[in-house]
Short mmCIF file of C-alpha atoms and ligand atoms in Angstrom, two decimals:
data_model
loop_
_atom_site.label_atom_id
_atom_site.label_comp_id
_atom_site.label_asym_id
_atom_site.label_seq_id
_atom_site.Cartn_x
_atom_site.Cartn_y
_atom_site.Cartn_z
CA UNK T 1 61.54 -18.60 40.86
CA UNK T 2 59.55 -20.72 38.43
CA UNK T 3 59.78 -19.68 34.80
CA UNK T 4 56.36 -18.88 33.36
CA UNK T 5 56.08 -17.93 29.71
CA UNK T 6 53.17 -17.53 27.37
CA UNK T 7 52.18 -17.59 23.76
CA UNK T 8 49.52 -14.94 23.35
CA UNK T 9 48.26 -14.89 19.77
CA UNK T 10 45.43 -12.76 18.50
CA UNK T 11 43.14 -15.06 16.54
CA UNK T 12 42.90 -12.84 13.51
CA UNK T 13 44.12 -15.25 10.85
CA UNK T 14 45.81 -18.59 10.42
CA UNK T 15 48.92 -19.40 12.39
CA UNK T 16 51.98 -18.51 10.37
CA UNK T 17 55.64 -19.39 10.52
CA UNK T 18 56.63 -16.37 12.61
CA UNK T 19 53.92 -16.95 15.19
CA UNK T 20 54.65 -20.61 15.48
CA UNK T 21 58.31 -19.92 16.00
CA UNK T 22 57.38 -17.62 18.89
CA UNK T 23 55.17 -20.36 20.32
CA UNK T 24 57.94 -22.95 20.00
CA UNK T 25 60.63 -20.80 21.59
CA UNK T 26 58.39 -20.11 24.55
CA UNK T 27 57.46 -23.76 24.81
CA UNK T 28 61.05 -25.04 24.61
CA UNK T 29 62.22 -22.45 27.09
CA UNK T 30 59.50 -23.44 29.56
CA UNK T 31 60.41 -27.10 29.20
CA UNK T 32 64.16 -26.52 29.42
CA UNK T 33 63.69 -24.47 32.61
CA UNK T 34 61.15 -26.83 34.11
CA UNK T 35 58.68 -23.99 34.01
CA UNK T 36 55.18 -23.48 32.69
CA UNK T 37 54.00 -22.76 29.18
CA UNK T 38 50.77 -20.80 29.07
CA UNK T 39 48.48 -20.26 26.13
CA UNK T 40 46.42 -17.09 26.16
CA UNK T 41 44.07 -15.96 23.44
CA UNK T 42 44.09 -12.21 22.89
CA UNK T 43 40.77 -11.72 21.20
CA UNK T 44 39.74 -8.30 22.47
CA UNK T 45 39.61 -6.97 18.94
CA UNK T 46 36.22 -8.49 18.33
CA UNK T 47 35.95 -7.24 14.76
CA UNK T 48 39.11 -9.05 13.68
CA UNK T 49 38.97 -12.18 15.81
CA UNK T 50 37.33 -15.31 14.48
CA UNK T 51 36.38 -18.80 15.57
CA UNK T 52 38.20 -20.30 12.59
CA UNK T 53 41.41 -18.65 13.70
CA UNK T 54 41.04 -20.11 17.17
CA UNK T 55 40.43 -23.52 15.65
CA UNK T 56 43.46 -23.13 13.43
CA UNK T 57 45.53 -22.26 16.51
CA UNK T 58 44.44 -25.43 18.31
CA UNK T 59 44.92 -27.57 15.21
CA UNK T 60 48.38 -26.18 14.63
CA UNK T 61 49.59 -26.72 18.19
CA UNK T 62 48.05 -30.21 18.25
CA UNK T 63 49.75 -31.07 14.96
CA UNK T 64 53.10 -29.91 16.33
CA UNK T 65 52.38 -31.80 19.53
CA UNK T 66 52.93 -28.71 21.64
CA UNK T 67 50.90 -29.01 24.80
CA UNK T 68 50.26 -26.10 27.13
CA UNK T 69 50.26 -26.32 30.90
CA UNK T 70 47.64 -23.65 31.42
CA UNK T 71 45.27 -22.17 28.96
CA UNK T 72 41.96 -22.56 27.20
CA UNK T 73 40.36 -26.00 27.41
CA UNK T 74 42.91 -27.01 29.98
CA UNK T 75 42.31 -24.35 32.61
CA UNK T 76 44.73 -23.35 35.34
CA UNK T 77 44.96 -21.20 38.45
CA UNK T 78 44.83 -17.83 36.66
CA UNK T 79 42.06 -18.38 34.14
CA UNK T 80 40.09 -17.73 32.14
CA UNK T 81 42.81 -17.66 29.49
CA UNK T 82 40.68 -16.11 26.77
CA UNK T 83 40.69 -12.34 27.05
CA UNK T 84 37.10 -11.84 25.91
CA UNK T 85 36.10 -13.74 29.04
CA UNK T 86 38.02 -11.33 31.26
CA UNK T 87 36.49 -8.02 30.21
CA UNK T 88 35.14 -7.11 33.68
CA UNK T 89 38.60 -7.46 35.08
CA UNK T 90 40.15 -4.98 32.65
CA UNK T 91 37.45 -2.44 33.48
CA UNK T 92 38.15 -2.82 37.17
CA UNK T 93 41.88 -2.35 36.71
CA UNK T 94 41.47 0.58 34.35
CA UNK T 95 39.25 2.28 36.90
CA UNK T 96 41.87 1.56 39.54
CA UNK T 97 44.34 3.64 37.52
CA UNK T 98 41.79 6.43 37.26
CA UNK T 99 41.31 6.35 41.02
CA UNK T 100 45.06 6.53 41.54
CA UNK T 101 45.30 9.53 39.22
CA UNK T 102 47.39 7.57 36.69
CA UNK T 103 44.69 7.54 34.06
CA UNK T 104 41.61 9.58 33.30
CA UNK T 105 38.30 9.47 31.54
CA UNK T 106 38.31 11.24 28.22
CA UNK T 107 34.92 12.41 27.01
CA UNK T 108 36.04 13.85 23.71
CA UNK T 109 33.69 13.21 20.83
CA UNK T 110 35.01 11.81 17.58
CA UNK T 111 34.12 15.20 16.01
CA UNK T 112 36.47 16.97 18.39
CA UNK T 113 39.24 14.46 17.79
CA UNK T 114 38.82 14.70 14.00
CA UNK T 115 38.95 18.48 14.13
CA UNK T 116 42.04 18.31 16.33
CA UNK T 117 43.79 16.03 13.87
CA UNK T 118 42.94 18.22 10.90
CA UNK T 119 44.16 21.29 12.65
CA UNK T 120 47.43 19.58 13.64
CA UNK T 121 48.01 18.59 10.05
CA UNK T 122 47.07 22.02 8.66
CA UNK T 123 49.34 23.89 11.08
CA UNK T 124 52.12 21.32 10.59
CA UNK T 125 52.18 21.13 14.37
CA UNK T 126 55.08 19.26 15.96
CA UNK T 127 52.70 17.80 18.50
CA UNK T 128 50.64 15.06 16.93
CA UNK T 129 47.99 12.98 18.60
CA UNK T 130 45.74 13.57 21.52
CA UNK T 131 46.14 16.97 23.22
CA UNK T 132 45.44 15.69 26.74
CA UNK T 133 42.38 17.96 26.87
CA UNK T 134 40.49 15.76 29.34
CA UNK T 135 43.44 15.28 31.70
CA UNK T 136 42.70 18.74 33.09
CA UNK T 137 38.94 18.90 33.25
CA UNK T 138 37.54 20.57 36.34
CA UNK T 139 35.64 18.40 38.84
CA UNK T 140 32.48 20.29 37.85
CA UNK T 141 32.95 19.47 34.17
CA UNK T 142 33.53 15.83 34.98
CA UNK T 143 30.45 15.76 37.15
CA UNK T 144 28.44 17.34 34.34
CA UNK T 145 29.63 14.82 31.74
CA UNK T 146 28.94 11.94 34.07
CA UNK T 147 25.44 13.25 34.70
CA UNK T 148 24.87 13.42 30.95
CA UNK T 149 26.15 9.86 30.76
CA UNK T 150 28.58 10.89 28.08
CA UNK T 151 30.52 7.99 26.63
CA UNK T 152 34.19 8.01 27.57
CA UNK T 153 37.43 6.18 27.01
CA UNK T 154 40.12 5.75 29.64
CA UNK T 155 43.55 7.12 28.77
CA UNK T 156 46.87 6.58 30.47
CA UNK T 157 48.62 9.72 31.73
CA UNK T 158 51.99 9.44 30.02
CA UNK T 159 54.58 11.60 31.81
CA UNK T 160 55.58 14.59 29.68
CA UNK T 161 59.12 14.69 31.02
CA UNK T 162 61.75 12.03 31.53
CA UNK T 163 62.42 8.79 29.78
CA UNK T 164 61.56 5.14 30.09
CA UNK T 165 63.97 2.25 29.80
CA UNK T 166 63.40 -1.41 29.58
CA UNK T 167 65.90 -4.19 29.41
CA UNK T 168 65.84 -6.77 26.67
CA UNK T 169 67.81 -9.97 27.11
CA UNK T 170 69.06 -9.82 23.52
CA UNK T 171 69.11 -6.12 22.75
CA UNK T 172 70.20 -4.71 26.08
CA UNK T 173 68.67 -1.49 27.40
CA UNK T 174 66.14 0.23 25.21
CA UNK T 175 65.32 3.82 26.18
CA UNK T 176 62.68 6.19 24.84
CA UNK T 177 61.90 9.75 25.82
CA UNK T 178 58.44 9.86 27.34
CA UNK T 179 57.51 12.71 25.04
CA UNK T 180 57.98 10.27 22.14
CA UNK T 181 55.52 7.80 23.59
CA UNK T 182 52.18 8.56 22.03
CA UNK T 183 50.34 11.09 24.21
CA UNK T 184 47.93 9.41 26.50
CA UNK T 185 46.96 6.25 24.66
CA UNK T 186 43.57 4.69 25.16
CA UNK T 187 43.47 1.81 27.61
CA UNK T 188 39.75 1.15 27.65
CA UNK T 189 37.52 1.88 24.70
CA UNK T 190 34.09 3.48 24.98
CA UNK T 191 32.42 0.11 24.53
CA UNK T 192 34.23 -1.06 27.67
CA UNK T 193 36.69 -3.24 25.79
CA UNK T 194 40.39 -2.95 26.62
CA UNK T 195 43.03 -2.16 24.05
CA UNK T 196 45.77 -4.69 23.47
CA UNK T 197 48.21 -2.83 25.74
CA UNK T 198 46.02 -2.81 28.80
CA UNK T 199 44.83 -6.40 28.54
CA UNK T 200 48.29 -7.69 27.72
CA UNK T 201 49.96 -6.00 30.70
CA UNK T 202 47.25 -6.92 33.19
CA UNK T 203 47.24 -10.53 32.11
CA UNK T 204 51.00 -10.93 32.09
CA UNK T 205 51.00 -9.61 35.61
CA UNK T 206 48.05 -11.62 36.92
CA UNK T 207 49.31 -14.79 35.24
CA UNK T 208 52.73 -14.32 36.86
CA UNK T 209 54.57 -14.30 33.56
CA UNK T 210 58.31 -14.12 34.16
CA UNK T 211 59.64 -13.73 30.60
CA UNK T 212 58.02 -12.19 27.57
CA UNK T 213 59.30 -13.70 24.38
CA UNK T 214 57.63 -12.18 21.38
CA UNK T 215 58.27 -10.76 17.95
CA UNK T 216 60.50 -7.72 17.55
CA UNK T 217 57.58 -5.82 16.07
CA UNK T 218 56.47 -5.28 19.65
CA UNK T 219 59.56 -3.35 20.74
CA UNK T 220 57.91 0.03 20.10
CA UNK T 221 55.19 -0.93 22.58
CA UNK T 222 57.79 -1.71 25.24
CA UNK T 223 58.07 1.78 26.84
CA UNK T 224 54.31 2.15 27.03
CA UNK T 225 54.03 -1.25 28.72
CA UNK T 226 56.70 -0.28 31.23
CA UNK T 227 54.80 2.94 31.99
CA UNK T 228 51.71 0.84 32.57
CA UNK T 229 53.53 -1.48 34.96
CA UNK T 230 54.80 1.61 36.81
CA UNK T 231 51.33 3.11 36.96
CA UNK T 232 49.99 -0.07 38.52
CA UNK T 233 53.01 -0.37 40.78
CA UNK T 234 53.90 -3.78 39.36
CA UNK T 235 57.24 -5.34 38.53
CA UNK T 236 57.57 -5.90 34.75
CA UNK T 237 58.66 -9.33 33.45
CA UNK T 238 61.92 -9.87 31.57
CA UNK T 239 61.80 -9.09 27.87
CA UNK T 240 63.27 -11.05 25.05
CA UNK T 241 62.21 -9.78 21.65
CA UNK T 242 62.87 -12.35 18.98
CA UNK T 243 64.74 -11.57 15.76
CA UNK T 244 62.59 -11.15 12.66
CA UNK T 245 61.90 -13.97 10.26
CA UNK T 246 62.80 -12.88 6.75
CA UNK T 247 62.65 -14.31 3.28
CA UNK T 248 65.85 -14.97 1.32
CA UNK T 249 65.66 -11.46 -0.12
CA UNK T 250 66.03 -9.90 3.32
CA UNK T 251 62.45 -8.68 3.49
CA UNK T 252 60.10 -9.66 6.26
CA UNK T 253 58.66 -13.10 5.46
CA UNK T 254 55.29 -12.66 3.81
CA UNK T 255 52.98 -14.17 1.23
CA UNK T 256 55.24 -12.75 -1.46
CA UNK T 257 57.80 -15.39 -0.56
CA UNK T 258 55.39 -18.31 -0.60
CA UNK T 259 52.78 -19.55 1.75
CA UNK T 260 53.44 -18.76 5.39
CA UNK T 261 50.37 -20.38 6.93
CA UNK T 262 51.25 -23.52 8.85
CA UNK T 263 47.99 -25.01 7.63
CA UNK T 264 49.30 -24.91 4.06
CA UNK T 265 52.49 -26.68 5.05
CA UNK T 266 50.46 -29.28 6.89
CA UNK T 267 48.21 -29.89 3.91
CA UNK T 268 51.08 -30.15 1.44
CA UNK T 269 52.58 -32.84 3.60
CA UNK T 270 55.39 -31.39 5.62
CA UNK T 271 56.02 -33.45 8.70
CA UNK T 272 55.57 -31.68 12.01
CA UNK T 273 58.99 -32.87 13.19
CA UNK T 274 60.63 -31.35 10.11
CA UNK T 275 58.83 -28.03 10.40
CA UNK T 276 59.52 -27.85 14.12
CA UNK T 277 63.17 -28.64 13.61
CA UNK T 278 63.70 -26.18 10.79
CA UNK T 279 61.69 -23.33 12.29
CA UNK T 280 63.74 -23.68 15.46
CA UNK T 281 66.91 -23.19 13.44
CA UNK T 282 65.62 -19.86 12.15
CA UNK T 283 66.95 -17.62 14.87
CA UNK T 284 68.39 -20.16 17.24
CA UNK T 285 71.30 -22.55 17.09
CA UNK T 286 72.84 -24.88 19.57
CA UNK T 287 76.42 -24.96 18.41
CA UNK T 288 76.34 -23.49 14.90
CA UNK T 289 76.64 -26.92 13.33
CA UNK T 290 74.14 -29.45 14.64
CA UNK T 291 71.15 -29.40 12.32
CA UNK T 292 68.91 -32.15 13.62
CA UNK T 293 67.03 -31.90 16.85
CA UNK T 294 64.13 -33.90 18.13
CA UNK T 295 61.42 -32.18 20.06
CA UNK T 296 62.77 -33.77 23.24
CA UNK T 297 66.24 -32.40 22.56
CA UNK T 298 64.91 -28.92 21.90
CA UNK T 299 62.93 -29.16 25.12
CA UNK T 300 66.09 -29.80 27.07
CA UNK T 301 68.73 -27.83 25.15
CA UNK T 302 66.93 -24.58 24.39
CA UNK T 303 68.34 -21.46 25.96
CA UNK T 304 67.85 -17.73 25.51
CA UNK T 305 71.59 -17.11 25.15
CA UNK T 306 71.67 -19.04 21.89
CA UNK T 307 69.00 -16.98 20.20
CA UNK T 308 70.57 -15.02 17.35
CA UNK T 309 70.45 -11.27 17.39
CA UNK T 310 70.41 -11.09 13.63
CA UNK T 311 67.21 -11.76 11.71
CA UNK T 312 66.59 -15.37 10.71
CA UNK T 313 66.17 -16.37 7.10
CA UNK T 314 63.39 -18.76 6.24
CA UNK T 315 64.49 -20.78 3.24
CA UNK T 316 61.78 -22.92 1.63
CA UNK T 317 64.36 -25.14 -0.07
CA UNK T 318 66.02 -25.86 3.22
CA UNK T 319 62.69 -26.84 4.72
CA UNK T 320 62.14 -29.24 1.79
CA UNK T 321 65.51 -30.74 2.52
CA UNK T 322 64.66 -31.27 6.18
CA UNK T 323 61.33 -32.73 5.22
CA UNK T 324 62.92 -35.20 2.81
CA UNK T 325 65.36 -36.27 5.50
CA UNK T 326 62.56 -36.87 7.99
CA UNK T 327 60.48 -38.72 5.40
CA UNK T 328 63.34 -41.11 4.68
CA UNK T 329 63.71 -41.86 8.35
CA UNK T 330 60.24 -43.36 8.46
CA UNK T 331 59.69 -47.08 8.11
CA UNK T 332 57.70 -48.13 5.06
CA UNK T 333 54.71 -48.83 7.28
CA UNK T 334 54.87 -45.44 8.96
CA UNK T 335 55.23 -43.67 5.66
CA UNK T 336 52.34 -45.61 4.14
CA UNK T 337 50.14 -44.46 7.00
CA UNK T 338 51.19 -40.85 6.45
CA UNK T 339 50.59 -41.08 2.71
CA UNK T 340 47.23 -42.82 2.86
CA UNK T 341 45.18 -39.65 3.37
CA UNK T 342 46.61 -38.24 0.14
CA UNK T 343 45.92 -41.48 -1.70
CA UNK T 344 42.34 -41.46 -0.46
CA UNK T 345 41.82 -37.84 -1.33
CA UNK T 346 42.95 -38.57 -4.88
CA UNK T 347 40.51 -41.51 -4.89
CA UNK T 348 43.32 -43.95 -5.65
CA UNK T 349 42.51 -45.88 -2.53
CA UNK T 350 39.06 -46.18 -0.97
CA UNK T 351 38.29 -44.86 2.49
CA UNK T 352 38.37 -48.40 3.87
CA UNK T 353 41.04 -50.17 1.84
CA UNK T 354 41.04 -53.96 1.66
CA UNK T 355 44.16 -55.62 2.87
CA UNK T 356 45.23 -56.30 -0.74
CA UNK T 357 44.79 -52.65 -1.63
CA UNK T 358 46.84 -51.67 1.37
CA UNK T 359 49.54 -54.26 0.72
CA UNK T 360 49.85 -53.18 -2.88
CA UNK T 361 50.31 -49.61 -1.74
CA UNK T 362 52.81 -50.65 0.89
CA UNK T 363 54.87 -52.37 -1.80
CA UNK T 364 55.13 -49.03 -3.63
CA UNK T 365 56.69 -47.19 -0.72
CA UNK T 366 60.30 -48.06 -1.55
CA UNK T 367 59.71 -46.63 -5.03
CA UNK T 368 58.68 -43.23 -3.81
CA UNK T 369 60.44 -42.84 -0.49
CA UNK T 370 63.70 -41.51 -1.88
CA UNK T 371 61.99 -38.94 -4.06
CA UNK T 372 59.32 -37.38 -1.92
CA UNK T 373 59.88 -33.82 -0.83
CA UNK T 374 56.41 -33.49 0.64
CA UNK T 375 53.85 -36.18 1.27
CA UNK T 376 51.43 -34.87 -1.34
CA UNK T 377 54.06 -35.55 -4.06
CA UNK T 378 52.99 -39.17 -3.85
CA UNK T 379 49.83 -38.49 -5.83
CA UNK T 380 51.58 -37.52 -9.05
CA UNK T 381 54.27 -40.13 -8.55
CA UNK T 382 51.87 -43.05 -8.44
CA UNK T 383 49.03 -41.72 -10.54
CA UNK T 384 50.09 -43.95 -13.47
CA UNK T 385 49.42 -47.02 -11.35
CA UNK T 386 45.90 -46.04 -10.45
CA UNK T 387 44.63 -44.28 -13.54
CA UNK T 388 44.89 -44.69 -17.27
CA UNK T 389 47.34 -42.17 -18.48
CA UNK T 390 46.44 -39.82 -21.26
CA UNK T 391 49.34 -38.30 -23.14
CA UNK T 392 47.93 -36.57 -26.19
CA UNK T 393 50.88 -34.44 -27.18
CA UNK T 394 53.50 -36.47 -29.05
CA UNK T 395 56.22 -33.92 -28.36
CA UNK T 396 56.15 -34.89 -24.68
CA UNK T 397 57.94 -38.13 -25.59
CA UNK T 398 60.79 -36.35 -27.28
CA UNK T 399 64.01 -35.92 -25.31
CA UNK T 400 66.15 -32.83 -25.76
CA UNK T 401 68.23 -32.70 -28.95
CA UNK T 402 66.26 -35.48 -30.57
CA UNK T 403 63.71 -35.36 -33.39
CA UNK T 404 60.23 -36.79 -33.37
CA UNK T 405 61.23 -39.30 -36.07
CA UNK T 406 64.24 -40.47 -34.07
CA UNK T 407 62.03 -40.83 -31.03
CA UNK T 408 59.60 -42.97 -32.97
CA UNK T 409 62.38 -45.24 -34.11
CA UNK T 410 63.75 -45.47 -30.59
CA UNK T 411 60.49 -46.41 -28.95
CA UNK T 412 59.68 -48.91 -31.71
CA UNK T 413 63.05 -50.53 -31.15
CA UNK T 414 62.41 -50.54 -27.42
CA UNK T 415 59.11 -52.27 -27.91
CA UNK T 416 60.73 -54.93 -30.05
CA UNK T 417 63.32 -55.58 -27.36
CA UNK T 418 60.88 -55.66 -24.44
CA UNK T 419 58.22 -57.74 -26.13
CA UNK T 420 58.46 -61.36 -24.92
CA UNK T 421 61.13 -60.65 -22.31
CA UNK T 422 58.84 -60.40 -19.31
CA UNK T 423 60.64 -63.24 -17.54
CA UNK T 424 64.13 -61.87 -17.99
CA UNK T 425 66.02 -59.79 -15.44
CA UNK T 426 65.47 -56.07 -15.50
CA UNK T 427 69.22 -55.47 -15.78
CA UNK T 428 69.35 -57.62 -18.92
CA UNK T 429 66.57 -55.72 -20.60
CA UNK T 430 68.00 -52.39 -19.52
CA UNK T 431 71.36 -53.43 -20.91
CA UNK T 432 69.84 -54.32 -24.27
CA UNK T 433 68.02 -51.00 -24.39
CA UNK T 434 71.18 -49.02 -23.64
CA UNK T 435 73.10 -50.87 -26.34
CA UNK T 436 70.34 -50.19 -28.79
CA UNK T 437 70.43 -46.48 -27.98
CA UNK T 438 74.18 -46.40 -28.62
CA UNK T 439 73.77 -48.30 -31.84
CA UNK T 440 71.23 -45.72 -32.99
CA UNK T 441 73.58 -42.89 -32.08
CA UNK T 442 71.38 -41.69 -29.20
CA UNK T 443 72.01 -40.92 -25.56
CA UNK T 444 70.56 -43.62 -23.29
CA UNK T 445 67.90 -41.18 -22.25
CA UNK T 446 66.88 -41.03 -25.90
CA UNK T 447 65.36 -44.45 -25.51
CA UNK T 448 64.48 -44.48 -21.80
CA UNK T 449 62.63 -41.22 -21.70
CA UNK T 450 59.99 -42.10 -24.29
CA UNK T 451 59.36 -45.38 -22.47
CA UNK T 452 59.12 -43.57 -19.18
CA UNK T 453 56.61 -41.08 -20.50
CA UNK T 454 54.66 -43.86 -22.20
CA UNK T 455 54.46 -45.96 -19.05
CA UNK T 456 54.13 -43.33 -16.32
CA UNK T 457 52.80 -40.32 -18.20
CA UNK T 458 55.63 -38.19 -16.89
CA UNK T 459 59.30 -37.54 -17.52
CA UNK T 460 59.92 -37.73 -13.77
CA UNK T 461 58.79 -40.92 -12.10
CA UNK T 462 59.93 -43.59 -9.72
CA UNK T 463 62.68 -45.84 -11.15
CA UNK T 464 61.55 -47.00 -14.59
CA UNK T 465 61.79 -50.76 -14.34
CA UNK T 466 60.32 -50.84 -10.87
CA UNK T 467 57.45 -48.82 -12.26
CA UNK T 468 56.99 -51.25 -15.13
CA UNK T 469 56.93 -54.21 -12.76
CA UNK T 470 54.41 -52.78 -10.34
CA UNK T 471 52.21 -51.62 -13.16
CA UNK T 472 52.45 -55.03 -14.82
CA UNK T 473 54.73 -55.84 -17.75
CA UNK T 474 51.86 -56.39 -20.15
CA UNK T 475 50.12 -53.22 -19.25
CA UNK T 476 53.38 -51.34 -19.72
CA UNK T 477 53.79 -52.82 -23.19
CA UNK T 478 50.24 -51.79 -24.06
CA UNK T 479 51.02 -48.24 -23.03
CA UNK T 480 54.16 -48.26 -25.14
CA UNK T 481 52.14 -49.49 -28.10
CA UNK T 482 49.64 -46.73 -27.62
CA UNK T 483 52.46 -44.18 -27.48
CA UNK T 484 53.93 -45.55 -30.71
CA UNK T 485 50.59 -45.05 -32.44
CA UNK T 486 50.35 -41.51 -31.24
CA UNK T 487 53.87 -40.59 -32.32
CA UNK T 488 53.42 -42.35 -35.67
CA UNK T 489 50.33 -40.33 -36.28
CA UNK T 490 52.18 -37.15 -35.54
CA UNK T 491 55.13 -38.08 -37.75
CA UNK T 492 52.79 -38.90 -40.65
CA UNK T 493 50.45 -35.96 -40.29
CA UNK T 494 52.43 -33.36 -38.42
N1 LIG H 1 48.46 -10.62 20.85
C1 LIG H 1 49.77 -10.20 20.49
C2 LIG H 1 50.10 -10.80 19.14
O1 LIG H 1 49.24 -11.27 18.50
C3 LIG H 1 50.73 -10.63 21.56
C4 LIG H 1 51.99 -9.86 21.61
C5 LIG H 1 52.74 -10.22 22.88
O2 LIG H 1 53.22 -11.35 22.93
O3 LIG H 1 52.78 -9.41 23.78
O4 LIG H 1 51.18 -10.82 18.66
ZN1 ZN H 2 39.26 13.96 25.87
#
């Protein structure tokens, strides 16, 4: 039997970490089993679905380089793969259940349903929800309503007795009493649109899905889906509900923890390989120790047995670590290409750089490579090379446990040492500066930090002397001079 799995997002927002993990697990499983990975868009909730969300879905999967075997744009034997293009089909199947006596038309008005709800609340009734009124209408009543062309919904007849069990690969058997399944849920709405449950079950069946891998949030829908399969007389697929993705505090991952939209990660400059690798480790592991996996490895090694039962923790710091590792694996050329969009966006480099502009940038790569956590970090790291820096607060030059006056003396001494030594080795100049600091009773940072801030505008920068050289020794000295003036001013007037 060929494995056929699907990712079936509702396009009601940007793709987030949890969704993408579901997509990846399905994709890896399909590849590892030599099966098919199907993409299906569940957009029957027309009020919440949007074109932008569909675009974000495509962009995200393209960025991750996850290709589907069947689905929108690509087609396949069981299309269309967009639910809003399959509406007729859901109507037909819903009517089939009515004809079989497994479902019925409910003509209740919203007034009746509102009154019912109020009365249930007022009487603190144990039975909540629909009272199955229309499941025992007489044929005459039905005929009458049909003649009046009363709007109706179609509801599933949920058995009142008994229980329903489904098997989950990770969780084992899950059993619910049928009386705890909501009484007679709507399958088809009065506007002829299906609810999620109906469309989802019909499509999984018609698309020959063999395994359903989806978020654990869907477990409560499991019994209802099984009842639907039974009503149709279909064999349900295998279930594998994935452990939750949580933040470090043990709460479900959400905006409170940081951004969760893949788009944000993409824009900040996380590499798709790094995100794919890390997200795969949230809830799955190969041998509890290997941390690095290429996409190809995941596509051959993935297995359901290795999915954790416990919730996975998404740790932003750990993702940064992965990203840094992947960044450092790039060649300078590759990294330059990845960084260029950020350089252009900051207007440091024109849209069509000349070869000198490109070469100059390429020569900076070794300076930043070791320090980048995300690609967009490059902008602040190299800003001092592309823009005049404006430090207007003298206290920014002052290292911890040092006074403004001491700092002035230190940077003046530094200037005196550096002036005229352009042709000497960096190590020599650095050595002289360190000695000077000691002589003045300062930590080495007491002299290096003011220079760093003067030259780069920031206390964190690429290595100082490399920065001075790429900026130009003279230009660096001018910046130091300017800083001295500013600090002097502050010492005299402040
Ligand atoms: N459309 C559902 C969602 O957005 C799919 C759930 C399922 O995989 O069955 O999560
Ligand atoms: Zn009714």
